[in-house]
XYZ file of N, CA, C and O in Angstrom:
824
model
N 32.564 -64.527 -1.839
C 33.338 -65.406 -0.967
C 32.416 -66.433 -0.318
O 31.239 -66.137 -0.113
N 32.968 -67.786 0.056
C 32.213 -68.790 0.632
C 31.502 -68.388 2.027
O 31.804 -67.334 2.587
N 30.584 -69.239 2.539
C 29.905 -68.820 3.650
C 30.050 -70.130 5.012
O 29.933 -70.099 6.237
N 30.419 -71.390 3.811
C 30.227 -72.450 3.890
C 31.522 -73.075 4.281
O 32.272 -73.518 3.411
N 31.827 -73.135 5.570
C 33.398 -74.249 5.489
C 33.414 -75.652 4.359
O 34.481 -75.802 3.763
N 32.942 -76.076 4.230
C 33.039 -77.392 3.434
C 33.042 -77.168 2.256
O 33.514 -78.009 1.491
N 32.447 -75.812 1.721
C 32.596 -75.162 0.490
C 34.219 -75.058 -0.165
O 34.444 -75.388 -1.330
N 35.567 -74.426 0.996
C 36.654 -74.553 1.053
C 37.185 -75.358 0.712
O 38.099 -75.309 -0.110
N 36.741 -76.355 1.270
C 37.898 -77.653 1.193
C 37.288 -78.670 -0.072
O 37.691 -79.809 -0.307
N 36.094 -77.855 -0.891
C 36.060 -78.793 -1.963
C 35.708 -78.068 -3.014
O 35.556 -78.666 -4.079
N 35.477 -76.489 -2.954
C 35.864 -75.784 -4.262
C 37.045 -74.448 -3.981
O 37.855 -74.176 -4.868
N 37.029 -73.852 -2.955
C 37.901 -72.740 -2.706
C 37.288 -72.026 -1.830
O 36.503 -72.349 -0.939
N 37.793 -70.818 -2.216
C 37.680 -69.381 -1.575
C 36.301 -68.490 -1.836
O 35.601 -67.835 -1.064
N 36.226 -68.733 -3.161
C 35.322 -67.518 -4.130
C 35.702 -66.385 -4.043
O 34.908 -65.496 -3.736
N 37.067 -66.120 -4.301
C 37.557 -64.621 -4.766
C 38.318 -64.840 -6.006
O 38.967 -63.877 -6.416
N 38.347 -65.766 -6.569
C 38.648 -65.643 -8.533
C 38.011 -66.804 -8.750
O 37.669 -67.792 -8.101
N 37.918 -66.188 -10.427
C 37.485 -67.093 -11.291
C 37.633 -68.542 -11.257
O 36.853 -69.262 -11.882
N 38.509 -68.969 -10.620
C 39.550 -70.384 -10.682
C 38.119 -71.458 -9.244
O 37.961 -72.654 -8.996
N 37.755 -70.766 -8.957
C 36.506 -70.614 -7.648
C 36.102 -72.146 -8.662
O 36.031 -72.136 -9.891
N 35.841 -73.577 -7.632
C 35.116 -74.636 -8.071
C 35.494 -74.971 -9.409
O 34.617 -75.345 -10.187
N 36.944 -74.869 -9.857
C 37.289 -75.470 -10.941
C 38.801 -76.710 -10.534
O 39.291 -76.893 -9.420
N 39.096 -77.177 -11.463
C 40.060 -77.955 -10.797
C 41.135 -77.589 -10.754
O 42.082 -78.083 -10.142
N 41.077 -76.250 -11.713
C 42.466 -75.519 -11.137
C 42.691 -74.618 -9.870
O 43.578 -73.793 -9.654
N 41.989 -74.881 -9.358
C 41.811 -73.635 -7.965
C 42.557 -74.281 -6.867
O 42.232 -75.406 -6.489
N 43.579 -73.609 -6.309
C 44.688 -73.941 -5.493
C 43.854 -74.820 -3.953
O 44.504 -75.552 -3.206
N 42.766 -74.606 -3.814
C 42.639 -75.751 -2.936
C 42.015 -76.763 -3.403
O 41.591 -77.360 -2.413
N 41.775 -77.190 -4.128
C 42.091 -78.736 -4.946
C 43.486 -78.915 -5.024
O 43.739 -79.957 -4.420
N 43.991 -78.666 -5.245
C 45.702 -78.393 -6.247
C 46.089 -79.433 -4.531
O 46.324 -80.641 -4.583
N 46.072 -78.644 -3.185
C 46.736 -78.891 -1.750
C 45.743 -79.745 -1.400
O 46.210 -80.297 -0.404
N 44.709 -80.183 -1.585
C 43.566 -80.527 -1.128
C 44.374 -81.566 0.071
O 44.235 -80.892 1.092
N 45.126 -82.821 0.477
C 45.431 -83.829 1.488
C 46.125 -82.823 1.821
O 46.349 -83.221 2.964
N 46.724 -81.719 1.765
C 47.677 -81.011 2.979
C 46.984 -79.994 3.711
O 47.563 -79.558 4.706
N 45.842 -79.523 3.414
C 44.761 -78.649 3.951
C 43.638 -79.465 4.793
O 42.989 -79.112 5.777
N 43.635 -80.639 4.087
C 42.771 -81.481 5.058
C 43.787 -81.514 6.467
O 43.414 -81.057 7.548
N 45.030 -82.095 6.255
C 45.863 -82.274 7.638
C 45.917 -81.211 8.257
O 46.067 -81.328 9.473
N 45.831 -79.948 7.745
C 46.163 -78.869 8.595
C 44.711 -78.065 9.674
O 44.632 -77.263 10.605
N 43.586 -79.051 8.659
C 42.278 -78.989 9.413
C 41.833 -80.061 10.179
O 40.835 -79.949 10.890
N 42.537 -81.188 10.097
C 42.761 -81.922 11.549
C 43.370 -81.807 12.533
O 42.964 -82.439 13.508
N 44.615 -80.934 12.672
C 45.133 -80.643 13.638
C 44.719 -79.736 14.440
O 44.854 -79.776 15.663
N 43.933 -78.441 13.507
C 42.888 -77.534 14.040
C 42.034 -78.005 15.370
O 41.979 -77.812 16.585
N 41.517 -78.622 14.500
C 40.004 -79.403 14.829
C 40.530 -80.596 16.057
O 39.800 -80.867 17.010
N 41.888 -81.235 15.861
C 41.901 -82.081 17.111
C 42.137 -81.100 18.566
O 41.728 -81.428 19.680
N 42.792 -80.006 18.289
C 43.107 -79.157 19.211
C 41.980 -78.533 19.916
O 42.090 -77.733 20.845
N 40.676 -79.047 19.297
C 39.568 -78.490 20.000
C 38.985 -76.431 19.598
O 38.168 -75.621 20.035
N 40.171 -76.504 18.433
C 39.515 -74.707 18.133
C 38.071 -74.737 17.511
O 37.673 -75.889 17.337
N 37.316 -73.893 17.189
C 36.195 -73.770 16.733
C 36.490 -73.432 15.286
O 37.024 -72.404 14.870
N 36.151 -74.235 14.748
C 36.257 -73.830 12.927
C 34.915 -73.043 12.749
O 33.807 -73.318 13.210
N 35.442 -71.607 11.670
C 34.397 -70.560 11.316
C 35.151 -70.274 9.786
O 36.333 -70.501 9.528
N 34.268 -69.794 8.993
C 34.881 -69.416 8.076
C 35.227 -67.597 8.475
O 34.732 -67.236 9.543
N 35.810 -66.799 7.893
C 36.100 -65.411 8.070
C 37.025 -64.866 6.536
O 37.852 -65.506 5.886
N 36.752 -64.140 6.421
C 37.388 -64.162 4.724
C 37.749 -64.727 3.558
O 38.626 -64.600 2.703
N 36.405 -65.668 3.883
C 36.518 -66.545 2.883
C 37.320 -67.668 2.832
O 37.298 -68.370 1.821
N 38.365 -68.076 4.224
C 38.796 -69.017 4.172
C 38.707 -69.791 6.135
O 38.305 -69.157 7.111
N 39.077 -70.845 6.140
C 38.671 -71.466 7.455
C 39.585 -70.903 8.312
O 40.800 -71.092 8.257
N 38.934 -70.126 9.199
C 39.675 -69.835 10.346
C 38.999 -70.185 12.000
O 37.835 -70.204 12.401
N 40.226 -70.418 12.650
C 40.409 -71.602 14.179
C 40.451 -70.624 15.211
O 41.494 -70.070 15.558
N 38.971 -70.331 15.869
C 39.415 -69.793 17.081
C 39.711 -70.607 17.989
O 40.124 -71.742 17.750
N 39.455 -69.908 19.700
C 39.692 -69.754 21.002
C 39.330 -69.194 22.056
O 39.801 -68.058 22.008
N 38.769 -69.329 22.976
C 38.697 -68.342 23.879
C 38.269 -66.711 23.338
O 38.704 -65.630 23.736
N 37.097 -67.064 22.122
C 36.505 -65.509 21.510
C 37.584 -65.077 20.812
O 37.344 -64.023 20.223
N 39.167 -65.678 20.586
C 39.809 -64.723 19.325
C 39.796 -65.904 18.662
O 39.433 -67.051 18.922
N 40.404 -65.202 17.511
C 41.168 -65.677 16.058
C 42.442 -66.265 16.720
O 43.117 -65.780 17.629
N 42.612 -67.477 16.016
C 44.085 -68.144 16.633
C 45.101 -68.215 15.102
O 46.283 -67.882 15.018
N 44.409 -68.636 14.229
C 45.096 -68.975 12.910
C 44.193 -69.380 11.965
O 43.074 -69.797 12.261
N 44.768 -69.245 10.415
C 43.605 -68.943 9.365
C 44.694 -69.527 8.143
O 45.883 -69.318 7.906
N 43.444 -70.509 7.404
C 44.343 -71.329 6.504
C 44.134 -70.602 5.091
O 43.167 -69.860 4.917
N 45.241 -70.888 3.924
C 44.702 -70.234 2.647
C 45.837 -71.161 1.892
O 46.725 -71.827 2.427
N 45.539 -71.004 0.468
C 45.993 -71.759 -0.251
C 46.389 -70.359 -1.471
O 45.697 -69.350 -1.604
N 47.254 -70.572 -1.991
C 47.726 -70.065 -3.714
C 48.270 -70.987 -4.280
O 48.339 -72.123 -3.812
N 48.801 -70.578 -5.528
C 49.226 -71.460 -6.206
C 50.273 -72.393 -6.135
O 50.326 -73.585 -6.438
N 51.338 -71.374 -5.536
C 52.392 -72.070 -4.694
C 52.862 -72.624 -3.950
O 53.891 -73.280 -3.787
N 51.551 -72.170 -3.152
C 51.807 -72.982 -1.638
C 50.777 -72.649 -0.618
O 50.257 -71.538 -0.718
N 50.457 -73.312 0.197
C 49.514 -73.211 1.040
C 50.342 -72.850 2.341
O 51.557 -72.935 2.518
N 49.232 -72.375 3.299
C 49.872 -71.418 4.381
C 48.942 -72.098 5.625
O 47.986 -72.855 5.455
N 49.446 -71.656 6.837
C 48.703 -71.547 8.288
C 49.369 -70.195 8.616
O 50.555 -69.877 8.525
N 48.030 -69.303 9.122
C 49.063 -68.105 9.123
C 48.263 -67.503 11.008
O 47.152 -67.735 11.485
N 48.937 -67.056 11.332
C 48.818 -66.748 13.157
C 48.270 -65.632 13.205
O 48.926 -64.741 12.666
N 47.078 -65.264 13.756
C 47.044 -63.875 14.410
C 47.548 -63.728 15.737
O 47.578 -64.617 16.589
N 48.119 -62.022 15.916
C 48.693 -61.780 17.095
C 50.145 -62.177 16.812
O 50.815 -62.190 17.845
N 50.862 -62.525 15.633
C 52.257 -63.333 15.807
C 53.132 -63.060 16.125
O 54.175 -63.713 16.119
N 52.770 -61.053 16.830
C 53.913 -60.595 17.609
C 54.145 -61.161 18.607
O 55.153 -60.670 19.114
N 53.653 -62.140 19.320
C 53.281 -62.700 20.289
C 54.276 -63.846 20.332
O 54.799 -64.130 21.410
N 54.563 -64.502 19.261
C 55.044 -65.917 19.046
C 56.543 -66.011 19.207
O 57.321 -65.101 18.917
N 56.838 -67.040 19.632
C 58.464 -67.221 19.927
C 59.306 -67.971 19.107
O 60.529 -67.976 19.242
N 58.516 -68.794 18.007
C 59.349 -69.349 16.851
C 60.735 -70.171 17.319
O 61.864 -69.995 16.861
N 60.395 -70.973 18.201
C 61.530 -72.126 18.442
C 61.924 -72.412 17.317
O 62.797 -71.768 16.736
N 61.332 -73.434 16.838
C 61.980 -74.030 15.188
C 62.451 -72.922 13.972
O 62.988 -73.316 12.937
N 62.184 -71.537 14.235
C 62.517 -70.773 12.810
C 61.478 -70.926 11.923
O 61.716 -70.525 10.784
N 60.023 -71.555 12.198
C 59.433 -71.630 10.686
C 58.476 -70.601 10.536
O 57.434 -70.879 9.942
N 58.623 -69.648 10.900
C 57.324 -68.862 10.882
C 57.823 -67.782 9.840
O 58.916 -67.253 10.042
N 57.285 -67.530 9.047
C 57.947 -66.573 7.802
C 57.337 -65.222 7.593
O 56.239 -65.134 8.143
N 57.719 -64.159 6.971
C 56.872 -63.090 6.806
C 55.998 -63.150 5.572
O 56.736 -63.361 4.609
N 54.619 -63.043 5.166
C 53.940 -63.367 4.248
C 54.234 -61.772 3.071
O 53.413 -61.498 2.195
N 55.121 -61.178 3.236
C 55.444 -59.785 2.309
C 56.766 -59.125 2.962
O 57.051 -59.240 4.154
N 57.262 -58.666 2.348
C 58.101 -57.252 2.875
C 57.807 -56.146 3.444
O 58.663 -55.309 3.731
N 55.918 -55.938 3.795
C 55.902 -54.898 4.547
C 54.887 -55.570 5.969
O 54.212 -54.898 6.748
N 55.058 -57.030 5.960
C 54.203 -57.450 6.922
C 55.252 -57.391 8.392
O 56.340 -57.885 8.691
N 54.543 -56.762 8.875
C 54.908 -56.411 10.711
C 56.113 -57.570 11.488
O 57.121 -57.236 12.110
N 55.593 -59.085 11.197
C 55.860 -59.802 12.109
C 55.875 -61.068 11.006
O 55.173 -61.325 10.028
N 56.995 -61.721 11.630
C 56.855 -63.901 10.710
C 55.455 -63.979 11.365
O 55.394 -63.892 12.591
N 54.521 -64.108 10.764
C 53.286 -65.200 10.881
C 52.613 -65.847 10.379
O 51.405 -66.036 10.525
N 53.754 -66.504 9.343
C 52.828 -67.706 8.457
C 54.247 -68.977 8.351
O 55.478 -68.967 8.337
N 53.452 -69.681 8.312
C 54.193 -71.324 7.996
C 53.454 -71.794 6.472
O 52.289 -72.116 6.236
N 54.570 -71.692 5.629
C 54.546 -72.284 4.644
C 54.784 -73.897 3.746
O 55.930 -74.334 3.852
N 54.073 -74.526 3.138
C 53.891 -75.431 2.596
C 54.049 -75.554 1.228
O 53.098 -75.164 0.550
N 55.326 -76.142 0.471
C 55.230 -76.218 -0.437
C 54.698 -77.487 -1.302
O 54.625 -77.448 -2.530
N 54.214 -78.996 -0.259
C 54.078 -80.219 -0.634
C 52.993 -80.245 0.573
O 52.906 -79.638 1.640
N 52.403 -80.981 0.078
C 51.197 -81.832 0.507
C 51.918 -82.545 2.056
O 51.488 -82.183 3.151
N 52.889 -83.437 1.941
C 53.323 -84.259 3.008
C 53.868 -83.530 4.330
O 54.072 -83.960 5.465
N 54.017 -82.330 3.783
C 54.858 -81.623 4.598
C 53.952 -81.529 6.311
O 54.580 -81.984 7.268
N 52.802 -81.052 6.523
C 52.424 -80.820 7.209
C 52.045 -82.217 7.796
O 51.643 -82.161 8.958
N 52.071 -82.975 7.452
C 51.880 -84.455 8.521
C 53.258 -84.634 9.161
O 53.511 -85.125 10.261
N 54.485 -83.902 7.823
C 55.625 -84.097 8.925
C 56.359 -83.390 9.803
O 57.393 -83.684 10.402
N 55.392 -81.979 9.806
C 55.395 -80.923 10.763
C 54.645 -80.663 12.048
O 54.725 -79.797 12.920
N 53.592 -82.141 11.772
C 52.650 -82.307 13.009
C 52.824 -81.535 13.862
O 52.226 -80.481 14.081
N 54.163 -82.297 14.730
C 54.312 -81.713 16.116
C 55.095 -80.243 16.431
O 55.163 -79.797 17.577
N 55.506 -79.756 15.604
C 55.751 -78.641 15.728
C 54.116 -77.498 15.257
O 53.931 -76.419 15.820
N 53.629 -77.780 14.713
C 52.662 -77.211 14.123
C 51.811 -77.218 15.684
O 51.670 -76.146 16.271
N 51.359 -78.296 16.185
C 50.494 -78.884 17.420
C 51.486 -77.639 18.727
O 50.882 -77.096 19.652
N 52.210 -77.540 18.609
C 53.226 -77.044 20.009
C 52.782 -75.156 19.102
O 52.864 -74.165 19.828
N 52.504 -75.033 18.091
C 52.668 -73.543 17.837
C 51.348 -72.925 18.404
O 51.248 -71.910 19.093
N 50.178 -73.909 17.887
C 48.807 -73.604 17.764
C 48.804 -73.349 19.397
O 48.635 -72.281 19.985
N 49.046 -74.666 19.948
C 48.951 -74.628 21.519
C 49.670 -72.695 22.128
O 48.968 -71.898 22.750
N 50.717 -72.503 21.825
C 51.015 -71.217 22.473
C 50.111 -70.349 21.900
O 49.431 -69.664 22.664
N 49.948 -70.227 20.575
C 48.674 -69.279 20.828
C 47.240 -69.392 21.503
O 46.514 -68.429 21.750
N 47.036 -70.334 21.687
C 46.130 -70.551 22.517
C 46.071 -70.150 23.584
O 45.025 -69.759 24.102
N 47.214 -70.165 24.150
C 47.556 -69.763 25.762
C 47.401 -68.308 25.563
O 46.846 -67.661 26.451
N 47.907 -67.617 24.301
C 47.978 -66.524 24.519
C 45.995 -65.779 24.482
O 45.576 -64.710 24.925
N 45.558 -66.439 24.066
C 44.291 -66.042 23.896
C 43.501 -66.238 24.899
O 42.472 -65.591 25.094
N 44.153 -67.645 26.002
C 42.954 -67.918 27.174
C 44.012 -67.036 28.096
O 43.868 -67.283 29.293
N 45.178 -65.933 27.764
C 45.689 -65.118 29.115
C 44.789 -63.843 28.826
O 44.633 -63.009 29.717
N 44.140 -63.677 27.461
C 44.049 -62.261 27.016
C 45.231 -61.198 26.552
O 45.110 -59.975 26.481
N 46.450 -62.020 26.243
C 47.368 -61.415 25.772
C 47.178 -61.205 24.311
O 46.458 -61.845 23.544
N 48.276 -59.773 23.968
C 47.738 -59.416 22.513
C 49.410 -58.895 22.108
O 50.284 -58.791 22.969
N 49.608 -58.631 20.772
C 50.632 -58.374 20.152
C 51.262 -57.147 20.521
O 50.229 -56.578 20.872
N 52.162 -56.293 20.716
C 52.548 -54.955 20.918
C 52.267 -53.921 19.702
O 52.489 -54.315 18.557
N 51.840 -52.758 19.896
C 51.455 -52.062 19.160
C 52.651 -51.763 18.357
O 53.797 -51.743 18.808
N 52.275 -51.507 17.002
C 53.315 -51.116 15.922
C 53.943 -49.793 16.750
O 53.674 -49.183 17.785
N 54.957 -49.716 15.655
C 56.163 -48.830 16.830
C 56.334 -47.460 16.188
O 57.188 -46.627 16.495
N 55.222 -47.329 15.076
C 54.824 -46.098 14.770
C 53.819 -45.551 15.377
O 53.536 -44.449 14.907
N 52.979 -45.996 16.493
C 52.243 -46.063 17.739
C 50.903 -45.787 17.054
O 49.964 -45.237 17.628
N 50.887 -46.145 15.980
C 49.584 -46.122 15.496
C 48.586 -47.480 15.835
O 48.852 -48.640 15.522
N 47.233 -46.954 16.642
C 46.350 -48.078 16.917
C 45.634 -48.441 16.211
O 44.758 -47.668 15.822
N 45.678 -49.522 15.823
C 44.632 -50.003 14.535
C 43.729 -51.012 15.606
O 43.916 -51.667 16.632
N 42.563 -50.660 14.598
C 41.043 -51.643 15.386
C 41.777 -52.648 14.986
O 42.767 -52.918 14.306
N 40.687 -53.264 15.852
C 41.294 -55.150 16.393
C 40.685 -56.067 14.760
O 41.279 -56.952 14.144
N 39.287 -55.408 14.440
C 38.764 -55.914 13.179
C 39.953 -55.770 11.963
O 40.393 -56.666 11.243
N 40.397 -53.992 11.997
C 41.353 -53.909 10.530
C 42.498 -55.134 11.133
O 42.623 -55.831 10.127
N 43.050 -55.526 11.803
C 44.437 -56.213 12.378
C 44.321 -57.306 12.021
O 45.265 -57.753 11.369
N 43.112 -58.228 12.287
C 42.547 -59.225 12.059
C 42.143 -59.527 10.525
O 41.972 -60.657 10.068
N 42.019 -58.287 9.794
C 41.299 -58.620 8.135
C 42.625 -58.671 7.741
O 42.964 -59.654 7.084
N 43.907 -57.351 8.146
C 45.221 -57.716 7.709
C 46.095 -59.145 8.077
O 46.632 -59.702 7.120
N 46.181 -59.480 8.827
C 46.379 -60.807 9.146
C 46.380 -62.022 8.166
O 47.274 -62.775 7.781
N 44.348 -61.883 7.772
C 43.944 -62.557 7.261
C 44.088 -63.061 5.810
O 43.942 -64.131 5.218
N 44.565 -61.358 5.409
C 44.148 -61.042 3.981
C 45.958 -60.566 3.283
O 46.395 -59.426 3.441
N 46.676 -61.543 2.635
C 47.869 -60.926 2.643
C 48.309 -59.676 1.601
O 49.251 -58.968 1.956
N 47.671 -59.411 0.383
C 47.521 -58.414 -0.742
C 47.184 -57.947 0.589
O 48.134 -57.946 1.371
N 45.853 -57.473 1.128
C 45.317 -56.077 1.825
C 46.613 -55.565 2.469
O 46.924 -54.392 2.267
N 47.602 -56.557 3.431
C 48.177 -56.399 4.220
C 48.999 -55.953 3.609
O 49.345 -54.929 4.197
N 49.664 -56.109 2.592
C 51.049 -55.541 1.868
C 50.498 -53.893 1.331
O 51.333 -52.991 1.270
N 49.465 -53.711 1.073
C 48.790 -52.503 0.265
C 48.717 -51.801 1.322
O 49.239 -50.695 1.183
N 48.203 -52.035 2.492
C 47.842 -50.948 3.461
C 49.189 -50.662 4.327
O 49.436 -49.504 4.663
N 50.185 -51.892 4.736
C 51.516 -51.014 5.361
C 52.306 -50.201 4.226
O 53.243 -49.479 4.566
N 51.945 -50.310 2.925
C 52.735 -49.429 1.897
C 51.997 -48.056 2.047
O 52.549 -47.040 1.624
N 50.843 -48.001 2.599
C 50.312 -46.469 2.595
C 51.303 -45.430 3.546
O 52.023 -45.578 4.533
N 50.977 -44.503 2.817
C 51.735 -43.380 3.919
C 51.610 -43.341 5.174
O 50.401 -43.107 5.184
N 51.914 -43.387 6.339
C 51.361 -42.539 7.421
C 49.752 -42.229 7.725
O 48.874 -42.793 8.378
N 49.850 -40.849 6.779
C 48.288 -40.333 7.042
C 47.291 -40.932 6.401
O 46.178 -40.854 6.921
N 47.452 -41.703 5.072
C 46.627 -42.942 4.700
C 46.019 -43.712 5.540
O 44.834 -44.043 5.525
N 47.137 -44.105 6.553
C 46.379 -45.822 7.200
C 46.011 -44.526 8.521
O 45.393 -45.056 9.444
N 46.236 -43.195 8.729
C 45.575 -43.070 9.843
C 44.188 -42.088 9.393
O 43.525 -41.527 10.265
N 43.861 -41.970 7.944
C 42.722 -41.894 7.402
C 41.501 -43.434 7.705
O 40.300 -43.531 7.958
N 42.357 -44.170 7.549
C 41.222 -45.543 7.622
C 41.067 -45.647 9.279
O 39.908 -45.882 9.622
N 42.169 -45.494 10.530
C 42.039 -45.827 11.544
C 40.985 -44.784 11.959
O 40.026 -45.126 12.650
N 41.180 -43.317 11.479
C 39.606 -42.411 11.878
C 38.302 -43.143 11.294
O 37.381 -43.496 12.031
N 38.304 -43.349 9.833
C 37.206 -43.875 9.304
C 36.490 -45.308 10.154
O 35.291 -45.560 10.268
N 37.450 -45.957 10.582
C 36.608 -47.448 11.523
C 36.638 -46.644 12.742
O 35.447 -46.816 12.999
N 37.006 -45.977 13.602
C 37.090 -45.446 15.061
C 35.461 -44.972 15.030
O 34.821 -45.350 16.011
N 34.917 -44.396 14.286
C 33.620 -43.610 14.375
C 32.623 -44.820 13.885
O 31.472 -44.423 13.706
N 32.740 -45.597 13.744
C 31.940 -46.530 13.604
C 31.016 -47.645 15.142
O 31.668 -48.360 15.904
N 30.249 -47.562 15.179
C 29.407 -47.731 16.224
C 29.911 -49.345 16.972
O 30.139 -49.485 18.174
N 29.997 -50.380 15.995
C 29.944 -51.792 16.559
C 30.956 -52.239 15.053
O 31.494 -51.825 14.026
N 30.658 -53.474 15.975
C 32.107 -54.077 15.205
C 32.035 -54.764 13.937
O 32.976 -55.196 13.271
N 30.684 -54.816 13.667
C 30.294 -55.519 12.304
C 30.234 -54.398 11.282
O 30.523 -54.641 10.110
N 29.737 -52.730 11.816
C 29.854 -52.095 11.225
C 31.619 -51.982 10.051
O 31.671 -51.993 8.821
N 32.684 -51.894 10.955
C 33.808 -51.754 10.988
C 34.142 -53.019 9.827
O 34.629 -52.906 8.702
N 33.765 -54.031 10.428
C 33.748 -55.326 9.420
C 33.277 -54.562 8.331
O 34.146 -54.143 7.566
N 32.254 -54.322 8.117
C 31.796 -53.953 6.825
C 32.507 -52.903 5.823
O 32.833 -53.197 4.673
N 32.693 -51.698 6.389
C 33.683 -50.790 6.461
C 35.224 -50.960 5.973
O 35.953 -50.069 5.536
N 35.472 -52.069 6.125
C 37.202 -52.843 5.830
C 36.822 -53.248 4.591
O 37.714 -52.952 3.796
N 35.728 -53.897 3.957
C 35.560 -54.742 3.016
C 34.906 -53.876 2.039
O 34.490 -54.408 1.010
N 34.768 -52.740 2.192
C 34.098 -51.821 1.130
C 35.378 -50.771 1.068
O 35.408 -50.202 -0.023
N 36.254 -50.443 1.806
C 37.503 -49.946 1.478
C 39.024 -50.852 0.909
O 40.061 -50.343 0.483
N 38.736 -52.167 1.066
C 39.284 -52.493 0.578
C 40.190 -52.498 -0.920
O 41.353 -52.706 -1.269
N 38.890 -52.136 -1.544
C 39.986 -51.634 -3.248
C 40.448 -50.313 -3.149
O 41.338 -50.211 -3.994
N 40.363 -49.674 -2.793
C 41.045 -48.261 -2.185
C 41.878 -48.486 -1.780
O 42.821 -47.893 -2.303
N 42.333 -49.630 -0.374
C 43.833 -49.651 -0.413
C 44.399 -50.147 -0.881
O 45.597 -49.865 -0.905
N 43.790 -51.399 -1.673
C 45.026 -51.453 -2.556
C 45.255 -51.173 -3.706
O 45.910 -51.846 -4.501
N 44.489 -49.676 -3.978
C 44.769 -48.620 -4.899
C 45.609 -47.970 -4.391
O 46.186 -47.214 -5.172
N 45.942 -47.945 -3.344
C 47.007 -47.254 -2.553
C 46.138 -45.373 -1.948
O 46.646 -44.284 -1.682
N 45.202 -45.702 -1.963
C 44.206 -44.484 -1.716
C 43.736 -44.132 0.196
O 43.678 -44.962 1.104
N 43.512 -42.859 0.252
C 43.409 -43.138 1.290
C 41.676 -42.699 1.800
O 40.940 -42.182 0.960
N 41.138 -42.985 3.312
C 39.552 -43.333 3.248
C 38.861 -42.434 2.005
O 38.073 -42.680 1.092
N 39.517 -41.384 2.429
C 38.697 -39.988 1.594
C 38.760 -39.420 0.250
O 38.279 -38.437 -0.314
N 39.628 -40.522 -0.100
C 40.254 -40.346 -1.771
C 39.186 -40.877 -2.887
O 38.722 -42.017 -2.890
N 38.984 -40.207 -3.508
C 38.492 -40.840 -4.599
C 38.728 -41.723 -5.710
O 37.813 -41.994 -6.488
């Protein structure tokens, strides 16, 4: 995966083959990903990369994280339990994702003509990040680290693979990051279990 923001916006991701070719879906969006990284960037968030694709903090969180496929390019929210969706556009990125937190793009133009709704969304999360407000815990009262929440968020396959786990699956992974010392550990930890869940396996499975 890239390390490099500028790497993004002029070859991809580096998680397939398609990585710096001209078929790779951010070429494909390339003027609608640029707009959606000016609006970022006028709003004053801090552009970082984080899974390989550009993501906009705040006030020390994650606010929103851009990605591209083939179909369509996304702005997708962390925390989007949080969000109040005036306009209706906030969509669920799967059938087993928690909460609408992505805005979808199927054209390039779209997001210059979503400006101001886009500008009014970013802004409430913002607020929610300079109150220290956070999403409500899933209502199976299971606590997931703030890192796994954030890689699910980020990552929409992980996210569909890991709410399909059983129960004691995802509370195999929530023991496996809990015993982990610091938070990079945990980072690390998510990204080396990753094909496991979406083998549908759980920490201790082989």
């Amino acid at each position: 995966m890239i390390t490099d923001i500028e790497d993004f916006f002029s070859k991809g991701c580096g998680r397939c083959a398609r990585f710096d070719t001209p078929d790779c879906s951010a070429r494909q969006w390339s003027s609608g990903l640029e707009d959606l990284r000016r609006i970022c960037r006028g709003l004053k968030l801090e552009e970082t990369v984080k899974w390989g694709h550009p993501c906009y903090m705040f006030a020390g969180r994650n606010i929103a994280i851009i990605g591209a496929l083939r179909g369509d390019f996304r702005l997708t929210f962390f925390n989007a339990g949080l969000m109040k969706d005036p306009h209706g556009v906030l969509e669920r990125q799967g059938p087993n994702t928690r909460h609408p937190d992505m805005i979808r793009f199927t054209g390039n133009d779209q997001v210059f003509a979503m400006e101001d709704i886009l500008r009014s969304y970013l802004e409430e999360a913002m607020d929610y990040a300079r109150q220290g407000l956070k999403q409500p815990k899933a209502e199976d009262g299971l606590d997931l680290p703030e890192e796994l929440t954030e890689a699910l968020d980020a990552d929409t396959e992980l996210a569909e693979a890991f709410h399909a786990l059983t129960p004691g699956r995802q509370r195999s992974y929530v023991i496996a990051l809990g015993s982990a010392k610091t938070a990079q550990t945990r980072i690390n930890r998510i990204a080396r279990y990753r094909d496991k869940i979406i083998a549908g396996k759980g920490a201790m499975e082989r």
